[in-house]
mmCIF file of C-alpha atoms and ligand atoms in Angstrom:
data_model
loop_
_atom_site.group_PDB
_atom_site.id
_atom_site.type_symbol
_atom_site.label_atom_id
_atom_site.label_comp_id
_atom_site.label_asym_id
_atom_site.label_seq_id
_atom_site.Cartn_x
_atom_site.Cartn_y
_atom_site.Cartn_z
ATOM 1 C CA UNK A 1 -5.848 4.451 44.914
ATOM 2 C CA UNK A 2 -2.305 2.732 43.606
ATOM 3 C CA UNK A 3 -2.443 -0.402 44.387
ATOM 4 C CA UNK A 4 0.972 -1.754 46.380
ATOM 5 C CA UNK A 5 3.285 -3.429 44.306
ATOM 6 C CA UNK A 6 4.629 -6.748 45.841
ATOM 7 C CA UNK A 7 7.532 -8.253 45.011
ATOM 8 C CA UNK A 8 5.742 -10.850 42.984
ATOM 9 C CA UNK A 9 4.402 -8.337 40.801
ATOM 10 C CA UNK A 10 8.164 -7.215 40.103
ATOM 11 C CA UNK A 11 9.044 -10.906 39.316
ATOM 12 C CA UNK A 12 5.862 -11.272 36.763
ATOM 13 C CA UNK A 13 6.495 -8.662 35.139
ATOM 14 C CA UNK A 14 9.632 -9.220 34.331
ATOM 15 C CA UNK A 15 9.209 -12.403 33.080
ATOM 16 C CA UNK A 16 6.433 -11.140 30.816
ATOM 17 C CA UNK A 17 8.992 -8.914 29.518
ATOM 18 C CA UNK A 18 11.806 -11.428 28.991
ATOM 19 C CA UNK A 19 9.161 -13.201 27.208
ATOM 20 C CA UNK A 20 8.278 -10.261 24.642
ATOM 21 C CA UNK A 21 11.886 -9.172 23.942
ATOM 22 C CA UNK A 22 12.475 -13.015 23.477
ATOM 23 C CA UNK A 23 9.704 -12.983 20.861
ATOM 24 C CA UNK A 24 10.773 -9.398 19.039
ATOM 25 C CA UNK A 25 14.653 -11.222 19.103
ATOM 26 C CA UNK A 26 13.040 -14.052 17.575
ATOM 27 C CA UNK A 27 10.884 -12.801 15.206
ATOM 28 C CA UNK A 28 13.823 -10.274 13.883
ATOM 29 C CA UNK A 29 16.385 -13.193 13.076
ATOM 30 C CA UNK A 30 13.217 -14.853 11.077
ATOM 31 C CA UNK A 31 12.762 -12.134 9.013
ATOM 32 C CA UNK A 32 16.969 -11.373 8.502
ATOM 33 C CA UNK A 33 16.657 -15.042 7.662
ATOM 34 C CA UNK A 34 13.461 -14.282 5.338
ATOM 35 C CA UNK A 35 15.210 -11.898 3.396
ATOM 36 C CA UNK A 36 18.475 -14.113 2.950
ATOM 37 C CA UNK A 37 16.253 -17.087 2.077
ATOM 38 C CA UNK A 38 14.149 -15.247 -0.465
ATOM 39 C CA UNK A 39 10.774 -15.753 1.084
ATOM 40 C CA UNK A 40 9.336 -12.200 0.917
ATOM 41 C CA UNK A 41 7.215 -12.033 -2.226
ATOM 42 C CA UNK A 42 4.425 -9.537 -4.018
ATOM 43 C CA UNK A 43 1.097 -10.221 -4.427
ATOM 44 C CA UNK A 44 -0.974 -8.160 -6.402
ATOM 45 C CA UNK A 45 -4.876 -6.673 -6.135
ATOM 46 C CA UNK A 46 -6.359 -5.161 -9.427
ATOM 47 C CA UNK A 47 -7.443 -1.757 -9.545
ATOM 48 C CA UNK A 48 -10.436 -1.463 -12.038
ATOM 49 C CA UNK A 49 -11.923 1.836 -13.656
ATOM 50 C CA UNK A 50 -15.349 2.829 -11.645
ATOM 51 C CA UNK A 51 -17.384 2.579 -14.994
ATOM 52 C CA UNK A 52 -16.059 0.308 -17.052
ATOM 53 C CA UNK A 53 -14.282 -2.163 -14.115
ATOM 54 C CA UNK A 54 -11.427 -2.477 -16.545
ATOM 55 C CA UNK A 55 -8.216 -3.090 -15.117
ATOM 56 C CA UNK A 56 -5.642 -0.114 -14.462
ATOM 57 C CA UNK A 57 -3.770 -0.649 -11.966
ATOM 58 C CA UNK A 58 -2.280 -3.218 -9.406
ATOM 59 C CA UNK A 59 -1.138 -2.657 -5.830
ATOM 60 C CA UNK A 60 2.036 -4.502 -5.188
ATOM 61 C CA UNK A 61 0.680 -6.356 -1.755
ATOM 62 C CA UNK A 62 4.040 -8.061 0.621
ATOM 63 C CA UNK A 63 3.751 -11.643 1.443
ATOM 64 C CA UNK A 64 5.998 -13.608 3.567
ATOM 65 C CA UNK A 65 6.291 -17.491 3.104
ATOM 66 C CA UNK A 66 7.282 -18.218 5.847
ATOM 67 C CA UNK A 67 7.312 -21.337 7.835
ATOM 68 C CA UNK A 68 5.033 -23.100 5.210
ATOM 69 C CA UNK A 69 2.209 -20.316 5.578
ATOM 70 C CA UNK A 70 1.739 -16.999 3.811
ATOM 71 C CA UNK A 71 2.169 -14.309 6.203
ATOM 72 C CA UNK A 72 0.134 -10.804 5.851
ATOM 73 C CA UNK A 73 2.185 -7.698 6.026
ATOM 74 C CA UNK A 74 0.218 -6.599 9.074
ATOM 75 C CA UNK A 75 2.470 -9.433 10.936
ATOM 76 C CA UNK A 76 5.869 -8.108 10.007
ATOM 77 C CA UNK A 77 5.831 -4.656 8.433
ATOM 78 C CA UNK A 78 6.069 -3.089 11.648
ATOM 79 C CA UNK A 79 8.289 -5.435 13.457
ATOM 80 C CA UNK A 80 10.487 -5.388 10.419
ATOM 81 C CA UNK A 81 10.161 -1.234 10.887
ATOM 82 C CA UNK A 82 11.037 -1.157 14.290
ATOM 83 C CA UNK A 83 13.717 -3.233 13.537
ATOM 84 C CA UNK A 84 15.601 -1.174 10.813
ATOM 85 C CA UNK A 85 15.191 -3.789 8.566
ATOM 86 C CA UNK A 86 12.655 -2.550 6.117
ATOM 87 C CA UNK A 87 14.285 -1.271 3.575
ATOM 88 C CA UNK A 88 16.078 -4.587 3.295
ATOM 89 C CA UNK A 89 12.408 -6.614 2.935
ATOM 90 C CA UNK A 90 11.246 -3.612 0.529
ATOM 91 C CA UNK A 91 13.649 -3.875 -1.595
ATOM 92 C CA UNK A 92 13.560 -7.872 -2.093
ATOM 93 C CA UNK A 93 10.075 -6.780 -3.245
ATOM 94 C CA UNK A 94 10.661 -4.119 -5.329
ATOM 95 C CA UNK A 95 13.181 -6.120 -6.993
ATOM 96 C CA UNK A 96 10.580 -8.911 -7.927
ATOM 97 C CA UNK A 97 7.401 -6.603 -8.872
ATOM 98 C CA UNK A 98 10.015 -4.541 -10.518
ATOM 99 C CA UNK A 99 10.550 -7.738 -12.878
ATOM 100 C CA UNK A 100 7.196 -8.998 -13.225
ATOM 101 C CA UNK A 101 5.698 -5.645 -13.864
ATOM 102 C CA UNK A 102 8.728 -4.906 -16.675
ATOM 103 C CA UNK A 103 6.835 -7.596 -18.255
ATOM 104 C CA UNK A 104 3.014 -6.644 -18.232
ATOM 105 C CA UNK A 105 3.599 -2.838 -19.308
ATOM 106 C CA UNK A 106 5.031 -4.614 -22.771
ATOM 107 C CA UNK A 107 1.627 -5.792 -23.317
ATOM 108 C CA UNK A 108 -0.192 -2.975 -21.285
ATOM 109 C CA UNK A 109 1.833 0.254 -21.744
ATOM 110 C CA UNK A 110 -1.156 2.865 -19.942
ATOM 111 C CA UNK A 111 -0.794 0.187 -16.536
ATOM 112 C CA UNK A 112 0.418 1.470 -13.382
ATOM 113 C CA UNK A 113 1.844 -0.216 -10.432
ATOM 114 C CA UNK A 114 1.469 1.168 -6.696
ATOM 115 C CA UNK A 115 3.707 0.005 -4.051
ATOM 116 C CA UNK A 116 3.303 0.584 -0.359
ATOM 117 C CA UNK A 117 6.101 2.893 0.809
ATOM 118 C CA UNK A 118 7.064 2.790 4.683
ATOM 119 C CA UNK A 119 7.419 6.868 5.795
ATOM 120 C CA UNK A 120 10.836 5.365 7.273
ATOM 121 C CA UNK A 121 12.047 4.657 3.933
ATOM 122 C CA UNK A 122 10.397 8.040 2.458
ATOM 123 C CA UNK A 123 12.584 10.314 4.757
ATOM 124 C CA UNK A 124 15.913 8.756 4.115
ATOM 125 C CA UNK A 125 17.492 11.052 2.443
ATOM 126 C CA UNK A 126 18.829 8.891 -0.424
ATOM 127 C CA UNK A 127 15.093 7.439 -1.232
ATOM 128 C CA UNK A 128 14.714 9.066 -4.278
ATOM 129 C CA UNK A 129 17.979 8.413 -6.023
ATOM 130 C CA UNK A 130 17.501 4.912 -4.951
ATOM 131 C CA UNK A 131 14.323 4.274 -6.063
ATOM 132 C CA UNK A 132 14.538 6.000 -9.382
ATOM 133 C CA UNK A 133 17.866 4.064 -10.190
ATOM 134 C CA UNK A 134 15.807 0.718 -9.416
ATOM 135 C CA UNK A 135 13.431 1.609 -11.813
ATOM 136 C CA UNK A 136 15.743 2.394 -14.810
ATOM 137 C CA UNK A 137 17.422 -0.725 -13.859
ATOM 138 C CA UNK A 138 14.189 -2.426 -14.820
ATOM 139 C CA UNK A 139 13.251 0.047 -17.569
ATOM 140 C CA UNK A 140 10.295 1.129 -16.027
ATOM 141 C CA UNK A 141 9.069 4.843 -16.881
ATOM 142 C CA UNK A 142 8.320 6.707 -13.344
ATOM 143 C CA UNK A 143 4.855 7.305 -14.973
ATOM 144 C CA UNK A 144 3.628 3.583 -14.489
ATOM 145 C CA UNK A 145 4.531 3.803 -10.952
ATOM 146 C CA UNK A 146 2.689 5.372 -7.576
ATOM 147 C CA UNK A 147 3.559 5.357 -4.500
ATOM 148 C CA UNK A 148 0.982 5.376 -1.596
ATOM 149 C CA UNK A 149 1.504 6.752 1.986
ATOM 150 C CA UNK A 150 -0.518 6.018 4.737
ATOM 151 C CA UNK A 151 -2.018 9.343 6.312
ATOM 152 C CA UNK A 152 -1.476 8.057 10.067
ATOM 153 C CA UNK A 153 2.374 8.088 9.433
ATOM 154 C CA UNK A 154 2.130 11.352 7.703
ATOM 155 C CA UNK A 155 1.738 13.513 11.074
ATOM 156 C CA UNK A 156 4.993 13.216 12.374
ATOM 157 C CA UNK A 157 7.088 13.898 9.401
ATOM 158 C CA UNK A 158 5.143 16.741 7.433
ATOM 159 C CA UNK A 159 7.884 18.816 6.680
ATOM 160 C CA UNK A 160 10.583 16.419 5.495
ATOM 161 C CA UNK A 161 7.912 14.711 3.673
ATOM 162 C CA UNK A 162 6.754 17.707 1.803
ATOM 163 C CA UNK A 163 10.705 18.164 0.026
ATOM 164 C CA UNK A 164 10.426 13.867 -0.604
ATOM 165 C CA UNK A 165 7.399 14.200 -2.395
ATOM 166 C CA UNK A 166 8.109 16.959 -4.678
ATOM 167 C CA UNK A 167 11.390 15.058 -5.383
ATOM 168 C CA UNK A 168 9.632 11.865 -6.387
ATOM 169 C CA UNK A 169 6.961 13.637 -8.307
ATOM 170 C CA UNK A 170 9.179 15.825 -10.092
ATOM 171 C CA UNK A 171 10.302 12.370 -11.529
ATOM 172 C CA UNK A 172 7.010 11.944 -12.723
ATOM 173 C CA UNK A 173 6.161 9.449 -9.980
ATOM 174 C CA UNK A 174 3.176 9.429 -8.871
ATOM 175 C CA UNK A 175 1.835 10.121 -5.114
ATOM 176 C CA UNK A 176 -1.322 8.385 -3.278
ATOM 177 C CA UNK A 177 -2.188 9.115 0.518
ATOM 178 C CA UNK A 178 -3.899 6.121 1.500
ATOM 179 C CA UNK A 179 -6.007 4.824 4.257
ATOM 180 C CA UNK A 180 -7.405 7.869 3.934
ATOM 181 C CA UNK A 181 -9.560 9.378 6.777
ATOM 182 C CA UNK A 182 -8.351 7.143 9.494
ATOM 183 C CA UNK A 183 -5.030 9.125 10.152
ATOM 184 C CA UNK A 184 -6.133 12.432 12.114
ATOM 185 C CA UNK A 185 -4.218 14.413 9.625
ATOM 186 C CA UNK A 186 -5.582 18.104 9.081
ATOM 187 C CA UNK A 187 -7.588 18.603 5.850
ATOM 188 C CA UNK A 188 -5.072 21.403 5.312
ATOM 189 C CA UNK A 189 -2.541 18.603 4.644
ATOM 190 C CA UNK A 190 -4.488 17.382 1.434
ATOM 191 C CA UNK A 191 -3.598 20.938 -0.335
ATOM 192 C CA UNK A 192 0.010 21.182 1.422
ATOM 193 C CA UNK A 193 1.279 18.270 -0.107
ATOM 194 C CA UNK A 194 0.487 17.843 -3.585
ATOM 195 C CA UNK A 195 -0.971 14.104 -3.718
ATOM 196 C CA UNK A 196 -2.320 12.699 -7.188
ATOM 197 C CA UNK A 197 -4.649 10.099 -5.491
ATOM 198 C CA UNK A 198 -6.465 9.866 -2.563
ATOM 199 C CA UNK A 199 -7.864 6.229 -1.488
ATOM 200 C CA UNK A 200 -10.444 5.998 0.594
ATOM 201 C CA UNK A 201 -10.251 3.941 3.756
ATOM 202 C CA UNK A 202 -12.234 0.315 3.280
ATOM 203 C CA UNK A 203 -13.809 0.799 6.991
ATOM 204 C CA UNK A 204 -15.869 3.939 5.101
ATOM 205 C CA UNK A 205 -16.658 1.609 2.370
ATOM 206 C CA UNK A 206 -18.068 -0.976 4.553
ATOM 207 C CA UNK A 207 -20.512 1.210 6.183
ATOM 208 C CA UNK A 208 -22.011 1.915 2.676
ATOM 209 C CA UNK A 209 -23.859 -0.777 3.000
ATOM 210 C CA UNK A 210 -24.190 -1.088 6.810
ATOM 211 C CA UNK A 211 -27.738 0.011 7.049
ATOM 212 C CA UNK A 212 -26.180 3.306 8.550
ATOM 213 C CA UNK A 213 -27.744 6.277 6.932
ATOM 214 C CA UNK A 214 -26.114 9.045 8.696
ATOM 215 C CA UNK A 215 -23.768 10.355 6.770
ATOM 216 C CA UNK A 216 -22.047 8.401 4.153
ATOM 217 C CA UNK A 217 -18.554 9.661 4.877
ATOM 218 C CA UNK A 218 -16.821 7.117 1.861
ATOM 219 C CA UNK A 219 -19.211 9.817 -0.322
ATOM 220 C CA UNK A 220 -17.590 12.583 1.648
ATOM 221 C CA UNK A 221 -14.007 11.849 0.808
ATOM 222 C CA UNK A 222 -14.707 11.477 -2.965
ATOM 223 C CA UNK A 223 -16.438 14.597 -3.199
ATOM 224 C CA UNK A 224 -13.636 16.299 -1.911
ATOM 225 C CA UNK A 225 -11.546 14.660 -3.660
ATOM 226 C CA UNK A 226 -13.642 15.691 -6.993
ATOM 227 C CA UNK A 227 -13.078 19.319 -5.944
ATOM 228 C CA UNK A 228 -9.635 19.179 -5.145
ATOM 229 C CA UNK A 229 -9.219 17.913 -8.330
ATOM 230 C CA UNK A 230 -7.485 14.550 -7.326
ATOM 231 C CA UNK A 231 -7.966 11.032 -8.415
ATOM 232 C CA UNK A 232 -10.238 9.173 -6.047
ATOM 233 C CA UNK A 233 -9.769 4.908 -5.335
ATOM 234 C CA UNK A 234 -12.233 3.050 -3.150
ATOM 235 C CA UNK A 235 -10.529 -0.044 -1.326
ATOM 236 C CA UNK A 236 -11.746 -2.437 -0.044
ATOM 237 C CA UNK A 237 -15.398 -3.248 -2.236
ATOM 238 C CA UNK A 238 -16.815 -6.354 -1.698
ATOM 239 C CA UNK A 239 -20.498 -5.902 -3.008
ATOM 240 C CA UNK A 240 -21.770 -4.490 -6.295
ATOM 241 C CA UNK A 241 -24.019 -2.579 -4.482
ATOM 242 C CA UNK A 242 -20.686 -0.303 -2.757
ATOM 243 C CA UNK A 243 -19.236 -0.959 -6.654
ATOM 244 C CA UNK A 244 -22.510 1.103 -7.876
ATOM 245 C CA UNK A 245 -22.731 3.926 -5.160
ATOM 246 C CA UNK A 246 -19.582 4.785 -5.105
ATOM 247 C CA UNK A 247 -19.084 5.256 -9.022
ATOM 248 C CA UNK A 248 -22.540 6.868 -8.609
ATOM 249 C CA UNK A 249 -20.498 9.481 -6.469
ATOM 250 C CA UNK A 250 -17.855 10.029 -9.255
ATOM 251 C CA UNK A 251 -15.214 7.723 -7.428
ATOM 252 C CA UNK A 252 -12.644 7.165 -10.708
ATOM 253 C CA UNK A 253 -11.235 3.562 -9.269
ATOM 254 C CA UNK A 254 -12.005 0.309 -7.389
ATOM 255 C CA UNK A 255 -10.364 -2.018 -5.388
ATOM 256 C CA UNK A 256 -11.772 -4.820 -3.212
ATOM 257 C CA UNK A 257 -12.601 -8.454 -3.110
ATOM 258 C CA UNK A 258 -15.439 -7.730 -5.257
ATOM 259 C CA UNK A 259 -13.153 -7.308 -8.421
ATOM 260 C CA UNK A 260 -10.192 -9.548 -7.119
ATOM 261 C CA UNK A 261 -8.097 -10.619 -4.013
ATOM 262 C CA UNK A 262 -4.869 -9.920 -4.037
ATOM 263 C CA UNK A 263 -3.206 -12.427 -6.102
ATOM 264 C CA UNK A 264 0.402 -14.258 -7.030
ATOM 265 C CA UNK A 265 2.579 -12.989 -10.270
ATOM 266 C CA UNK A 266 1.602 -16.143 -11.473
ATOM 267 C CA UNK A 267 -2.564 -15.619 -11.124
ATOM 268 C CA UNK A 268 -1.864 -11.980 -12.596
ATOM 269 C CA UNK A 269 -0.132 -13.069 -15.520
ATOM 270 C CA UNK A 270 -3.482 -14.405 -17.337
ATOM 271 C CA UNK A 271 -5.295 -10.762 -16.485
ATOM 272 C CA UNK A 272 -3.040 -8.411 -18.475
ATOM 273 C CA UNK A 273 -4.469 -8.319 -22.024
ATOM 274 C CA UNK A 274 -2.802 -6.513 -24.771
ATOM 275 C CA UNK A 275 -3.552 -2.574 -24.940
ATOM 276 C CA UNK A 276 -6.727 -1.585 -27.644
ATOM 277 C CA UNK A 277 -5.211 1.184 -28.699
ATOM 278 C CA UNK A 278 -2.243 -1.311 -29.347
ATOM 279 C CA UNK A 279 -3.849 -4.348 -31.005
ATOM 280 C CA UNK A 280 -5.688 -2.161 -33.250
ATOM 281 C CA UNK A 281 -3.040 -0.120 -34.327
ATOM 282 C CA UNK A 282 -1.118 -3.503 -34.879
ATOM 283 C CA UNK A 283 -3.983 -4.314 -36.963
ATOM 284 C CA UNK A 284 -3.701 -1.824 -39.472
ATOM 285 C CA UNK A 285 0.002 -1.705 -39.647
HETATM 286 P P1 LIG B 1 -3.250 -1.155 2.310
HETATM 287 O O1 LIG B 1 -2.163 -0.594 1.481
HETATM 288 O O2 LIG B 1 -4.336 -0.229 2.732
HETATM 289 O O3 LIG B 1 -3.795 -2.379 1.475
HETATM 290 C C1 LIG B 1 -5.133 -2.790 1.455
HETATM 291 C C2 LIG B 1 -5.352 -3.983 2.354
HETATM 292 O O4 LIG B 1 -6.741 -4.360 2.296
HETATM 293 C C3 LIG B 1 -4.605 -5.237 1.919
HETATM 294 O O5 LIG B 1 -4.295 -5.971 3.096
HETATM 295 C C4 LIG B 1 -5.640 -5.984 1.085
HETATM 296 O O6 LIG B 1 -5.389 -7.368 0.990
HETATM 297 C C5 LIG B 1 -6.891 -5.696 1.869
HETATM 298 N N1 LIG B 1 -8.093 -5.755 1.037
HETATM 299 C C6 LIG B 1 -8.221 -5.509 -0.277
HETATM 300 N N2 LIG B 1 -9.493 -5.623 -0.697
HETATM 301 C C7 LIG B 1 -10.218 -5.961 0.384
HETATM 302 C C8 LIG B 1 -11.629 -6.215 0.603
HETATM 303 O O7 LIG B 1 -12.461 -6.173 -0.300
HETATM 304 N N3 LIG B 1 -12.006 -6.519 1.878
HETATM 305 C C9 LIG B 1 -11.104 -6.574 2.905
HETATM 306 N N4 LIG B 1 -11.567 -6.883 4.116
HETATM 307 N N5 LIG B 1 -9.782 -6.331 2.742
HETATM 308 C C10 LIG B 1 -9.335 -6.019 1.497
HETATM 309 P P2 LIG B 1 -2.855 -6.609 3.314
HETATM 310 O O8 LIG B 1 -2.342 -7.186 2.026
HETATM 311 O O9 LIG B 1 -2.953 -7.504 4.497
HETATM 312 O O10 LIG B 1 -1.943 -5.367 3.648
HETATM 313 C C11 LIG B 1 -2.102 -4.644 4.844
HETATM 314 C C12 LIG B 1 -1.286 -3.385 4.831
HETATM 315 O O11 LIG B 1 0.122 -3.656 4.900
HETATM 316 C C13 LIG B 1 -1.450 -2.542 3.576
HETATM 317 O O12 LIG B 1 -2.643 -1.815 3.657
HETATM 318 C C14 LIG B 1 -0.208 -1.679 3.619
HETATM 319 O O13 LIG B 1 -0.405 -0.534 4.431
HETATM 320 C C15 LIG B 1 0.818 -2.594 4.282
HETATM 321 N N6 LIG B 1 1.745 -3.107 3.258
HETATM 322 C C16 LIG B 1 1.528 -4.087 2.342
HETATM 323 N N7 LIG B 1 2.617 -4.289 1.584
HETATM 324 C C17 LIG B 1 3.555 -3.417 2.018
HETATM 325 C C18 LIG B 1 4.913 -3.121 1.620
HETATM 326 O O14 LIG B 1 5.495 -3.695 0.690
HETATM 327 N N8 LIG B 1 5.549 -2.139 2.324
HETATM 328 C C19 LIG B 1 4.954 -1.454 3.351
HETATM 329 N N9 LIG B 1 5.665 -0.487 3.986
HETATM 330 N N10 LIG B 1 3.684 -1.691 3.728
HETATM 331 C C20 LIG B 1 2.997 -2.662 3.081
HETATM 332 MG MG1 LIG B 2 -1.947 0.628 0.025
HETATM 333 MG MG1 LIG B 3 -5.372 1.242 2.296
HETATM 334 MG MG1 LIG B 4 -4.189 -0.341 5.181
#
């Protein structure tokens, strides 16, 4: 039965909602201040082959300094969303990896760069023009760059998605649905839109090693993945023994506090080596 309202109930809840739309206003300005006072800043997390746990890639991570602490994206990426003021943070990013990374594919021409892409920025129309212009500004080839999608904010937006992502890989960008398995998307997305990487969700590899036998599901997704013919990254490792199974499986990348944490340009810097092929052909020349 509803319970009856009093007018004291009216009066709490409205001060508990003066007190959240106080917060949102508050945290808003903070982050239009953020971007004005340069505090938004990439970190990166290496992405290592399966076998050889060489690097090959790094995800471009967003960090806020703010207030003397180093915020995680899950505290402002979706306030800054709801906000309309992502593309604004993104691009302070962007602008930063852009530079630092301009500067480790001199010494490592084969390494690749994935940023996190909101699905708000994805469906502007201008996205692609945008974000290809960036990258010549930068001279960065659209090969050594992926973008990654998380499948929960795919439902809504299939269709204008599907002419965004044949844009950006018709630049030779490359695509990655991520979180994957955690979204409810249909399994008939995964041939639909044409991704070149599917990463698997880190809850699935956690319960590798949970003591769980039914039904390894992080073994699952690279399987399918294997026959769709897709590359396959495993986030979120953190034991050698979810390092082994899942390169067992045939999973072709790894990513997780096992290998590294997500690090500052700075910490990165020291990890890029000069290519093989490179220094050997430098060598003999
Ligand atoms: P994601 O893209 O799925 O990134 C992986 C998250 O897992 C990162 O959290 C990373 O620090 C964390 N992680 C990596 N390895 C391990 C591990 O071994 N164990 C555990 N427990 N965690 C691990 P982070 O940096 O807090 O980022 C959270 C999410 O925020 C990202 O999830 C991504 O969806 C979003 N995000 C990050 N940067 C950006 C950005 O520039 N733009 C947008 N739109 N979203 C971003
Ligand atoms: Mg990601
Ligand atoms: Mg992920
Ligand atoms: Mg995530």
């Amino acid at each position: 039965r509803a319970k009856k309202v009093s007018k004291s109930d009216y009066e709490f809840y409205s001060i508990e909602l003066d007190q959240a739309a106080e917060l949102r206003i508050a945290q808003e300005a903070a982050i239009v201040s953020g971007v004005k006072e340069n505090e938004f800043i990439p970190y990166y997390q290496p992405v290592v082959n399966a076998q050889s746990y060489s690097l090959e890639k790094l995800e471009m991570l967003a960090r806020w300094h703010h207030k003397g602490v180093l915020q995680s994206p899950d505290s402002f990426i979706n306030i800054a969303e709801e906000a309309n003021l992502i593309e604004k943070v993104s691009n302070q990013l962007l602008n930063q990896a852009f530079s630092d990374f301009s500067g480790w594919i001199k010494k490592m021409p084969t390494l690749i760069l994935s940023v996190n892409i909101s699905v708000l920025q994805l469906v502007e129309p201008k996205f692609v023009k945008a974000f290809t212009t960036f990258l010549k500004e930068y001279s960065i080839p659209p090969n050594n760059i992926e973008i990654e999608i998380t499948e929960s904010s795919l439902v809504s937006n299939i269709e204008a998605m599907k002419q965004t992502l044949f844009e950006v890989q018709q630049c030779g960008i490359k695509v990655a649905i991520d979180d994957f398995g955690t979204g409810y998307s249909s399994l008939s997305y995964l041939k639909y839109l044409n991704f070149d990487t599917i990463k698997v969700d880190q809850k699935f590899v956690a319960e590798l090693t949970q003591g769980r036998t039914k039904g390894e599901l992080a073994i699952v997704i690279v399987n399918m993945a294997k026959s769709l013919h897709v590359n396959c990254v495993a986030e979120g490792v953190e034991t050698a023994e979810q390092a082994t199974k899942l390169a067992q499986a045939g999973c072709q990348q790894l990513q997780g506090y096992y290998f590294s944490r997500p690090k500052s340009a700075q910490d990165i810097d020291p990890i890029i080596k000069v290519d093989q092929s490179i220094s050997q052909s430098r060598t003999i020349g």
